PDB file of C-alpha atoms in Angstrom:
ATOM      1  CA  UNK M 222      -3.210  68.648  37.628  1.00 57.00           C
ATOM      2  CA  UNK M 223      -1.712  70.560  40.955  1.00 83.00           C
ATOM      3  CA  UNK M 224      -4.164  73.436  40.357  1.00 92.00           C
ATOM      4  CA  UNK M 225      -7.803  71.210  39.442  1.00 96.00           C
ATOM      5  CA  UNK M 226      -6.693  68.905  42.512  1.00 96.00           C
ATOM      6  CA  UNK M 227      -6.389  71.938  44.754  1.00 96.00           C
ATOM      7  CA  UNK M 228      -9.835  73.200  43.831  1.00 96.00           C
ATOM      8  CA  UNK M 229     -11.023  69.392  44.706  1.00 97.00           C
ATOM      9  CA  UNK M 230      -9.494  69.946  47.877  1.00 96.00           C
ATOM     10  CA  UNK M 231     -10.889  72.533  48.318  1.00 95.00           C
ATOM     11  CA  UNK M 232     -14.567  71.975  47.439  1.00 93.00           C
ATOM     12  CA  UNK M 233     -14.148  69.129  50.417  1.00 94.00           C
ATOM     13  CA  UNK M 234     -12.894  71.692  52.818  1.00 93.00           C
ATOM     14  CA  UNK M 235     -15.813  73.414  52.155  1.00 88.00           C
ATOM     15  CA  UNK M 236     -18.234  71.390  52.390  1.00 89.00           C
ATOM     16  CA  UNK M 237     -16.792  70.023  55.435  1.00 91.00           C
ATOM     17  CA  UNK M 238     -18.174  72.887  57.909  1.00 89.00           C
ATOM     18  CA  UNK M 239     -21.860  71.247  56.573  1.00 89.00           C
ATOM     19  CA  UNK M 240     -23.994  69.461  59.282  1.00 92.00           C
ATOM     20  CA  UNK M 241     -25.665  66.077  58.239  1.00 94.00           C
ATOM     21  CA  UNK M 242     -28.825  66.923  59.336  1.00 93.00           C
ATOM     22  CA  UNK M 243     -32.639  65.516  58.594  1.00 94.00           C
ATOM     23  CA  UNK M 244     -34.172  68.720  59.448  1.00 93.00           C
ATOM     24  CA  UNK M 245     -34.847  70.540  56.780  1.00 89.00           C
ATOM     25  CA  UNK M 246     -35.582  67.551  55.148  1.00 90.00           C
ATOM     26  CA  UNK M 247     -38.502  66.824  57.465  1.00 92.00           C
ATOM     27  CA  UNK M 248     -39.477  70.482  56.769  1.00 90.00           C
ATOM     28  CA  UNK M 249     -39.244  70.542  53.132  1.00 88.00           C
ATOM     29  CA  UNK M 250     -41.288  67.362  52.405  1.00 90.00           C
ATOM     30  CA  UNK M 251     -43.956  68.964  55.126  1.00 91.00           C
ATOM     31  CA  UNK M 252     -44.252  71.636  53.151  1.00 87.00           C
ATOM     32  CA  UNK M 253     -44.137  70.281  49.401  1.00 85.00           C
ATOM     33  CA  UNK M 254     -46.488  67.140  50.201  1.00 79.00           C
ATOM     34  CA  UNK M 255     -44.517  65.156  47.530  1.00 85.00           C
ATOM     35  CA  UNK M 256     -40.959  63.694  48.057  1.00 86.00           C
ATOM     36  CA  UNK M 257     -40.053  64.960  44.445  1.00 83.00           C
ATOM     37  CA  UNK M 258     -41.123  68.251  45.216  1.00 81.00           C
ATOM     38  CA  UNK M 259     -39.307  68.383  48.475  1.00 80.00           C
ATOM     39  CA  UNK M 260     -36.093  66.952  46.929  1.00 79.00           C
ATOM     40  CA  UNK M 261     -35.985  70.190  44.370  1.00 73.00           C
ATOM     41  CA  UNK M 262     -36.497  73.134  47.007  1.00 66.00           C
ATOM     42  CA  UNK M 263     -33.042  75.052  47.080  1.00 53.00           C
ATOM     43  CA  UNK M 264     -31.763  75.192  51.076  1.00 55.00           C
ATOM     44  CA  UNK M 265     -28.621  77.318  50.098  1.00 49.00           C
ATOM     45  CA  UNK M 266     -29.653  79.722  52.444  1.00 48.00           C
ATOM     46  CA  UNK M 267     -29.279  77.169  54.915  1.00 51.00           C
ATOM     47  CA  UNK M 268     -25.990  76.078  53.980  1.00 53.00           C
ATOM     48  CA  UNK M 269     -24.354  78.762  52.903  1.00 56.00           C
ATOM     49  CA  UNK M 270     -23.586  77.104  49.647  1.00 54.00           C
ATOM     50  CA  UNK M 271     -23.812  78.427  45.676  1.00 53.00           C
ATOM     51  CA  UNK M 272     -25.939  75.553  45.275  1.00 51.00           C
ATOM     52  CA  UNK M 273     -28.022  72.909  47.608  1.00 54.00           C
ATOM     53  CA  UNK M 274     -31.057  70.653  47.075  1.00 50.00           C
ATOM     54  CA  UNK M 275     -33.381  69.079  49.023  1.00 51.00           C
ATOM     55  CA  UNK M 276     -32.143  68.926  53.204  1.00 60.00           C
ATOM     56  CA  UNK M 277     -28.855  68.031  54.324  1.00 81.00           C
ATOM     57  CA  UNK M 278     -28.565  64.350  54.544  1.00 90.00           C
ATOM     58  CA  UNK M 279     -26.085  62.348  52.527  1.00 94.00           C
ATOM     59  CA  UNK M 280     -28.424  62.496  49.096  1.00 92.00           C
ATOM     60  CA  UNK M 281     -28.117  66.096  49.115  1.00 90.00           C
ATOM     61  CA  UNK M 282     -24.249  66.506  49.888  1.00 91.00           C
ATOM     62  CA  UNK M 283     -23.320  63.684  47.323  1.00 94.00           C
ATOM     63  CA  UNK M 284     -25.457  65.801  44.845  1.00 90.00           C
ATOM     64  CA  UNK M 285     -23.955  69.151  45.408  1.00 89.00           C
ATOM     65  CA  UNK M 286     -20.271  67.624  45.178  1.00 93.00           C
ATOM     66  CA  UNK M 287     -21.117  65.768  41.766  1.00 93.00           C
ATOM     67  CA  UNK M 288     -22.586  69.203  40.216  1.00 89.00           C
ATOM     68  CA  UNK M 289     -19.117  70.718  41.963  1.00 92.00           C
ATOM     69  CA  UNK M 290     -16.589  68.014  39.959  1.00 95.00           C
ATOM     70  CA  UNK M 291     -18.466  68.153  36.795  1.00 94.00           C
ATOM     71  CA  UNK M 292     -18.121  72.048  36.508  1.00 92.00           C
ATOM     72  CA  UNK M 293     -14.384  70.983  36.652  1.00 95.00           C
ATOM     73  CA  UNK M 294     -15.147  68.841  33.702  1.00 96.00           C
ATOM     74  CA  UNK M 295     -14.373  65.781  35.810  1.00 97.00           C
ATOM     75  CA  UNK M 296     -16.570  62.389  35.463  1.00 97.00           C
ATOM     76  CA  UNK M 297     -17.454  61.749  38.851  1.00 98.00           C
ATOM     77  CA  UNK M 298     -20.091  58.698  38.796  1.00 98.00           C
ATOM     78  CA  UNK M 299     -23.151  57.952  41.384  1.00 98.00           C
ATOM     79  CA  UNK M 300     -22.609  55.410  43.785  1.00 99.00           C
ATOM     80  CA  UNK M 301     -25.424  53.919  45.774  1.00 98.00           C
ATOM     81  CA  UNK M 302     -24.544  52.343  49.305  1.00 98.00           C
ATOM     82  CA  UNK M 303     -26.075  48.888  50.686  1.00 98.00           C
ATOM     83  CA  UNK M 304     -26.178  47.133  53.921  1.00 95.00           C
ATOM     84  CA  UNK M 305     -26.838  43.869  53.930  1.00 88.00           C
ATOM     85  CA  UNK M 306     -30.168  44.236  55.093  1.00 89.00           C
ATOM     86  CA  UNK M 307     -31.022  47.870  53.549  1.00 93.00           C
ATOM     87  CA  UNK M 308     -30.456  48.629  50.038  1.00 96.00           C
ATOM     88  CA  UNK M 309     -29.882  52.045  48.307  1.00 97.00           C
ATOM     89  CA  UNK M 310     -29.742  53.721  51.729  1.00 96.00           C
ATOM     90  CA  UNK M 311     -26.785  55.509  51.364  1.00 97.00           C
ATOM     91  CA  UNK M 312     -24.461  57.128  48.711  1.00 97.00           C
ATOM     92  CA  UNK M 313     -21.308  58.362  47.953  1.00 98.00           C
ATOM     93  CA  UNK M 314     -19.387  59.242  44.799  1.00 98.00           C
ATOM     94  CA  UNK M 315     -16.352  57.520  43.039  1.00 98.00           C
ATOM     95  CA  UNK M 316     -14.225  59.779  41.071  1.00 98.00           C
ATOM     96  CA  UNK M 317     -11.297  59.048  38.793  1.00 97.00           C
ATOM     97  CA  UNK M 318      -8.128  61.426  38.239  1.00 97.00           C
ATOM     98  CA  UNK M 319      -4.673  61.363  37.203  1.00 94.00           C
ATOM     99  CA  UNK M 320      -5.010  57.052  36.770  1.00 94.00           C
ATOM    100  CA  UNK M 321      -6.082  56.648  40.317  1.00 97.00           C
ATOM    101  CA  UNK M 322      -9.484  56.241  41.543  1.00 98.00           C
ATOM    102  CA  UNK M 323     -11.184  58.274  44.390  1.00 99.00           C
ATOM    103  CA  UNK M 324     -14.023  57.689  46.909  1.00 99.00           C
ATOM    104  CA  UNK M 325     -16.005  60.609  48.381  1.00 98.00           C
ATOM    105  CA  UNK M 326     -18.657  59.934  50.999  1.00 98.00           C
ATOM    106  CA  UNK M 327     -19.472  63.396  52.433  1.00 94.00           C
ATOM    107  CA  UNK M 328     -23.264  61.963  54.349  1.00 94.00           C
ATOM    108  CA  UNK M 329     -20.675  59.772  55.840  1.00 95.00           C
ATOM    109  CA  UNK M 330     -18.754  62.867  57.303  1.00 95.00           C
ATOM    110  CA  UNK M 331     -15.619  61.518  54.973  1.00 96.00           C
ATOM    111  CA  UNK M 332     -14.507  64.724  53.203  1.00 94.00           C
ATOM    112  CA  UNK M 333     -11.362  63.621  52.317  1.00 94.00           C
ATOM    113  CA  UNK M 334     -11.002  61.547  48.992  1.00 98.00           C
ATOM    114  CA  UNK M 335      -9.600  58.125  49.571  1.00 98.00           C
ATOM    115  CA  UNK M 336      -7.796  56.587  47.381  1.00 98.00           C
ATOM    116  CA  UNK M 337      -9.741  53.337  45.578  1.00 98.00           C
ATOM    117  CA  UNK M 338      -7.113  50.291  46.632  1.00 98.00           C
ATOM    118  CA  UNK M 339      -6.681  48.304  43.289  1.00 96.00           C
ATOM    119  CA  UNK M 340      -8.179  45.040  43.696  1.00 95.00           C
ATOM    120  CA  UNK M 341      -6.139  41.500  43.806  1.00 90.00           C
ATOM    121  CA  UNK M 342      -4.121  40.212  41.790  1.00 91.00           C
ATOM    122  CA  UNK M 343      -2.950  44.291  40.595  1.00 90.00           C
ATOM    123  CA  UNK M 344      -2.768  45.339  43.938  1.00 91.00           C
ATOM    124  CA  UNK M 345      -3.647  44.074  47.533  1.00 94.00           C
ATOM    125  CA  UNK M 346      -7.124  45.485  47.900  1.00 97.00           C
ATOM    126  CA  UNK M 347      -7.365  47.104  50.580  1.00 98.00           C
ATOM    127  CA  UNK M 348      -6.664  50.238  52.549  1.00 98.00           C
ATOM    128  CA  UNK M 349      -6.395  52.013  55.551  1.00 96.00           C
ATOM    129  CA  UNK M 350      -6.740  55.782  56.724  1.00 96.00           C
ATOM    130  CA  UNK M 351      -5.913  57.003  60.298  1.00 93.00           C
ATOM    131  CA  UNK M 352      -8.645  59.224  60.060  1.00 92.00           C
ATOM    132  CA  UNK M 353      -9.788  61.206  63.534  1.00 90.00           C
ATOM    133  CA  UNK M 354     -11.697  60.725  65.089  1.00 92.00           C
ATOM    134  CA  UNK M 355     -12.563  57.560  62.949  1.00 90.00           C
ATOM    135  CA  UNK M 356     -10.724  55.174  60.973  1.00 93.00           C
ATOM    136  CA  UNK M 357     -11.448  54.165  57.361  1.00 96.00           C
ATOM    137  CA  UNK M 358     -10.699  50.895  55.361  1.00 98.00           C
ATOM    138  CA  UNK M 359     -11.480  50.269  52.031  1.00 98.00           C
ATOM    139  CA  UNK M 360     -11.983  47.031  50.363  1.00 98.00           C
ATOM    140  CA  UNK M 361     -11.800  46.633  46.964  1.00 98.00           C
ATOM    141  CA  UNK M 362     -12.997  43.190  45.113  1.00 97.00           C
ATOM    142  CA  UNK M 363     -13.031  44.561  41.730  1.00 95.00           C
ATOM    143  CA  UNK M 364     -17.255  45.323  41.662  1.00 97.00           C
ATOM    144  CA  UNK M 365     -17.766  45.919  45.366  1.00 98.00           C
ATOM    145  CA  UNK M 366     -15.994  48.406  47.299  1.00 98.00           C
ATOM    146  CA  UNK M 367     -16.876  47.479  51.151  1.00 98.00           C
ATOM    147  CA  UNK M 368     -16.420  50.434  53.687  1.00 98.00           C
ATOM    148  CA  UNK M 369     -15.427  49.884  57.238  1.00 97.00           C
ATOM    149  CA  UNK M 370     -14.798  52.438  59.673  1.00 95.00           C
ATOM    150  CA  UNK M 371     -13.679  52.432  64.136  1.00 91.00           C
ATOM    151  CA  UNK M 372     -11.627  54.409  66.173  1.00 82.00           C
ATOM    152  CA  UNK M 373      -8.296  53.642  67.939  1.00 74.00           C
ATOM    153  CA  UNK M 374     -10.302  52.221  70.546  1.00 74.00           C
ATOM    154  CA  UNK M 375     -12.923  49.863  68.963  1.00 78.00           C
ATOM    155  CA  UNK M 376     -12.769  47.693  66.069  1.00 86.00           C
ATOM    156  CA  UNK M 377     -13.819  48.061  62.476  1.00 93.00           C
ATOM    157  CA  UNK M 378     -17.087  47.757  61.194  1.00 95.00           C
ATOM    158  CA  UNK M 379     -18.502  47.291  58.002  1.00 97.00           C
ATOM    159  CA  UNK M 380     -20.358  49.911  57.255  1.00 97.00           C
ATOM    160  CA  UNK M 381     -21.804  50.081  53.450  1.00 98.00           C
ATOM    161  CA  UNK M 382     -21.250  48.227  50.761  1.00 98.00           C
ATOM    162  CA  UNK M 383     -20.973  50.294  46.740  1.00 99.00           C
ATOM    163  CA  UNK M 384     -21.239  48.182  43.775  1.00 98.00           C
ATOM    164  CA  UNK M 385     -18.282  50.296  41.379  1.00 98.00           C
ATOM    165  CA  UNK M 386     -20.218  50.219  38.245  1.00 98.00           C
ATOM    166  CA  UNK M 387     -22.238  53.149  39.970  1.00 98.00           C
ATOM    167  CA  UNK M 388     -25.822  54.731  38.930  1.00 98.00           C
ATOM    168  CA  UNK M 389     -27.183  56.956  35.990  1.00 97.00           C
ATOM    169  CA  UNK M 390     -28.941  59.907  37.842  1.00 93.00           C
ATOM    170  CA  UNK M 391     -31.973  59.170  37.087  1.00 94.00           C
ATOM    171  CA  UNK M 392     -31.934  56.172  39.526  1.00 97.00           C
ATOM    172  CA  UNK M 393     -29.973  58.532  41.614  1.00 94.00           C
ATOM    173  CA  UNK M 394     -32.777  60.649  42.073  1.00 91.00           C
ATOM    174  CA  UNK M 395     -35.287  57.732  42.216  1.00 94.00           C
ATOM    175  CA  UNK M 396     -33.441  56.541  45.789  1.00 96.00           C
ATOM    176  CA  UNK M 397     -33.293  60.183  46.696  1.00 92.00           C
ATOM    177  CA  UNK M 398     -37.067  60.572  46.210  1.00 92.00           C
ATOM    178  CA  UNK M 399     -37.724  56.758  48.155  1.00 94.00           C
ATOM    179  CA  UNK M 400     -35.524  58.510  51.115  1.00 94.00           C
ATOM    180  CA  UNK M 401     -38.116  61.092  52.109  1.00 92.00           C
ATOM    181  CA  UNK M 402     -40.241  57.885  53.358  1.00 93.00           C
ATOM    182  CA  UNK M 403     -37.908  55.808  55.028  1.00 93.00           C
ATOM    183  CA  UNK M 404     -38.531  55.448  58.927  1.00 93.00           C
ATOM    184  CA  UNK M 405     -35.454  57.851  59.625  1.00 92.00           C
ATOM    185  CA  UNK M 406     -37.756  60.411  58.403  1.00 93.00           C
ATOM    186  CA  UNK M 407     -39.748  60.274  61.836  1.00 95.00           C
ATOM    187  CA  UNK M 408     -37.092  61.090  64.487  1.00 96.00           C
ATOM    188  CA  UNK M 409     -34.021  64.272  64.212  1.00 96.00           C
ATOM    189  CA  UNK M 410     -30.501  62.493  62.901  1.00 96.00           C
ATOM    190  CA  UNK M 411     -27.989  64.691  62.596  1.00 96.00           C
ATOM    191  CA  UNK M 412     -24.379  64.617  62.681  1.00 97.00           C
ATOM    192  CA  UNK M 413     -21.317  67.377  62.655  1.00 96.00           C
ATOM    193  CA  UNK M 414     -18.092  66.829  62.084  1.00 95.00           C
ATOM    194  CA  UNK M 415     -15.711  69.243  64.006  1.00 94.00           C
ATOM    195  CA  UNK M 416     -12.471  68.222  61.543  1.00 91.00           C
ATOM    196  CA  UNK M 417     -10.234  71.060  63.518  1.00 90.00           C
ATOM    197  CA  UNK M 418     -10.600  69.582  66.880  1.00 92.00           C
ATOM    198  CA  UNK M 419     -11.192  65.830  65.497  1.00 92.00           C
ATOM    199  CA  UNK M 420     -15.000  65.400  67.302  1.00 95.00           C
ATOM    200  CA  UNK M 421     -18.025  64.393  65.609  1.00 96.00           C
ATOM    201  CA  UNK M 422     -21.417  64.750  67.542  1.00 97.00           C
ATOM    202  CA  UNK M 423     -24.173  62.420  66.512  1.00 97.00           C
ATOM    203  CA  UNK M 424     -27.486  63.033  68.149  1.00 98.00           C
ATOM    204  CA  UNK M 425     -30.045  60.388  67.103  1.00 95.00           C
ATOM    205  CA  UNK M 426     -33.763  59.570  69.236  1.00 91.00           C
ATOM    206  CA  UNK M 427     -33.080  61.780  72.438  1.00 93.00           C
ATOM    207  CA  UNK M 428     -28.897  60.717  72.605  1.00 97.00           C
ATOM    208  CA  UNK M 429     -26.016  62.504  71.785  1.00 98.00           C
ATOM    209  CA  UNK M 430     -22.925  60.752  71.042  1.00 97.00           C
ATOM    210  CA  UNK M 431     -19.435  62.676  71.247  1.00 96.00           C
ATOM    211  CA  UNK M 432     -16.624  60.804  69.517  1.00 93.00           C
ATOM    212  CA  UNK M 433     -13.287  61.620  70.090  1.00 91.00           C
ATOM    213  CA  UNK M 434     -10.092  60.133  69.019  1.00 85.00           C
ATOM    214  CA  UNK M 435      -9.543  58.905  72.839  1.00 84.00           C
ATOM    215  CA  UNK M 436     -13.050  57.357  72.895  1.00 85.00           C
ATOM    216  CA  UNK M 437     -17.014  58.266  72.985  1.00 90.00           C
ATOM    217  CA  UNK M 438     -19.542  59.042  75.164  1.00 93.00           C
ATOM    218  CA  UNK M 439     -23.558  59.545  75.161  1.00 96.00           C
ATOM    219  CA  UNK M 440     -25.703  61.904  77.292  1.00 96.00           C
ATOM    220  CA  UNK M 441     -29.398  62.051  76.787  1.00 96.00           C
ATOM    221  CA  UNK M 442     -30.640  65.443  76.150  1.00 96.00           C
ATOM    222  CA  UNK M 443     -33.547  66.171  77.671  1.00 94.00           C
ATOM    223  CA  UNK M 444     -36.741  67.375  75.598  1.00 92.00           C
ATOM    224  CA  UNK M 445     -36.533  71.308  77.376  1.00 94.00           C
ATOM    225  CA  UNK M 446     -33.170  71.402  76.629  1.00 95.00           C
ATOM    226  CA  UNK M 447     -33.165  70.258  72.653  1.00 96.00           C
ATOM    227  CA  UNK M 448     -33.435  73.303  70.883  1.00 97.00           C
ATOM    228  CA  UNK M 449     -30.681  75.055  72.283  1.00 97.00           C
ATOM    229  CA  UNK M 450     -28.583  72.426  72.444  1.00 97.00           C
ATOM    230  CA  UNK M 451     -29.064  70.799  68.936  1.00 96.00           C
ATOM    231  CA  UNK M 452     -29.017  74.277  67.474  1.00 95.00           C
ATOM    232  CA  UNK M 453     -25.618  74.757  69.156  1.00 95.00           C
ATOM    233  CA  UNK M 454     -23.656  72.135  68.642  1.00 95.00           C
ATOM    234  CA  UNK M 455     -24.584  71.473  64.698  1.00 94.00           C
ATOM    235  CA  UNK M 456     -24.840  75.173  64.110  1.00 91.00           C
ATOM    236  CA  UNK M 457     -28.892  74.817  63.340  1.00 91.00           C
ATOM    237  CA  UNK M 458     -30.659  78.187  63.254  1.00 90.00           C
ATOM    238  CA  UNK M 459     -32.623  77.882  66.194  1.00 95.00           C
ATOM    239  CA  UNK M 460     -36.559  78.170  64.328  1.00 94.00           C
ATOM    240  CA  UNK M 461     -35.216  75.304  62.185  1.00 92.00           C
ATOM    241  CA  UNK M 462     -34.779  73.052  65.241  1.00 95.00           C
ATOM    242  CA  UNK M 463     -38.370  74.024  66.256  1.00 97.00           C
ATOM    243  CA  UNK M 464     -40.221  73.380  63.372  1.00 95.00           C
ATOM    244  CA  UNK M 465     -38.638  70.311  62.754  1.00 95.00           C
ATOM    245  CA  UNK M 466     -39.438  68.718  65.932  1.00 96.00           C
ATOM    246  CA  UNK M 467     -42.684  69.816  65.717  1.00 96.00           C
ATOM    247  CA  UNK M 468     -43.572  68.817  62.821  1.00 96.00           C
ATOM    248  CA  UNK M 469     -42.240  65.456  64.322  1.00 95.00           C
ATOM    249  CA  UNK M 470     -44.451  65.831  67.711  1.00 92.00           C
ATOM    250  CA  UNK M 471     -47.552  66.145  65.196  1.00 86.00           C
ATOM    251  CA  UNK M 472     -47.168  62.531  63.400  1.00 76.00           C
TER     252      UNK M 472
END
């Protein structure tokens, strides 16, 4: 058990150093002209990873950790995330080991698994981790698992919503594909986690947000100024950043 939870661990680790970033999905899809297409070019090179599909947003890093666990003969199972006005716009995996159940949400910058709470009457339901720079709690009603994250500062929000029973992966694959045309798809999102210092950057429409455990703050970054900066901070090659945004300028 010690030695298959370690190489769990560190899978996570590893895949923690990965920028959430839309970029090279923008690029792949330009290229492919079909969302299927796009979702099957390998961006390892990118990553630095044995194996990546696809652009780095959250379809792509839940894949690469569910190929990762099965090769460990593990049964992690698809989860698709819903807000209450988006469905299947986010995912994450559930995983169980040693009789306890496990969440991973890696496009959620969560790289550490959290314990499923067991629902009422077994247990209370819910759970809490002091996370930094943001805190996670889990509810559990026994076919939803609700997941709301904040900071010290600010209050918890509900962020996604994962029906437990999961998805096979062809459906998986089918919400993957519907991704590549969703309106996010027109403007750079992308989103580092710095887990040794406890900062995530977010840059989203012209704003970067900086998140610390002490609070947040937003600059806008100007358009001369984007390249550098974006390929800086979420460790972007530089000709990446480029294309990307003009491929973007061109719509």
């Amino acid at each position: 058990m010690d030695s298959t939870w370690a190489h769990i661990l560190s899978i996570c680790e590893q895949l923690s150093t990965t920028t959430y970033e839309n970029l090279t999905k923008i690029i792949r899809f330009s290229k492919a002209q079909s969302a299927d297409q796009a979702r099957n070019f390998d961006d390892s090179f990118q990553n630095d990873l044995d194996f990546w599909m696809g652009g780095g947003t959250c379809f792509s890093m839940t894949w690469h950790l569910y190929q990762q666990l099965q090769k460990l003969n593990l049964s992690p199972r698809l989860l698709m995330g819903h807000k209450r006005k988006e469905q299947n716009i986010h995912c994450a995996l559930l995983l169980p080991f040693e009789n306890k159940t496990y969440l991973f949400d890696p496009g959620y910058l969560i790289f550490d698994p959290l314990e499923i709470p067991e629902p009422a009457p077994i247990g209370t339901g819910i759970s809490f981790f002091p996370l930094i720079p943001n805190t996670v709690q889990l509810q559990n009603n026994g076919s939803i698992l609700s997941l709301f994250t904040g900071s010290f500062q600010s209050p918890l929000k509900l962020r996604f919503e994962f029906i437990l029973s999961g998805v096979d992966v062809l459906e998986f694959q089918k919400h993957w594909t519907e991704s590549f045309h969703r309106e996010m798809m027109t403007y750079p999102v992308l989103n580092r986690l710095d887990k040794k210092n406890g900062i995530q950057y977010y840059y989203q429409k012209g704003n970067l947000v900086t998140r610390k455990k002490e609070g947040s703050f937003i600059q806008k970054i100007e358009k001369e100024n984007q390249i550098s900066t974006l390929s800086h901070l979420f460790q972007l090659a530089p000709e990446i950043v480029e294309e990307a945004l003009k491929i973007i300028e061109k719509r």
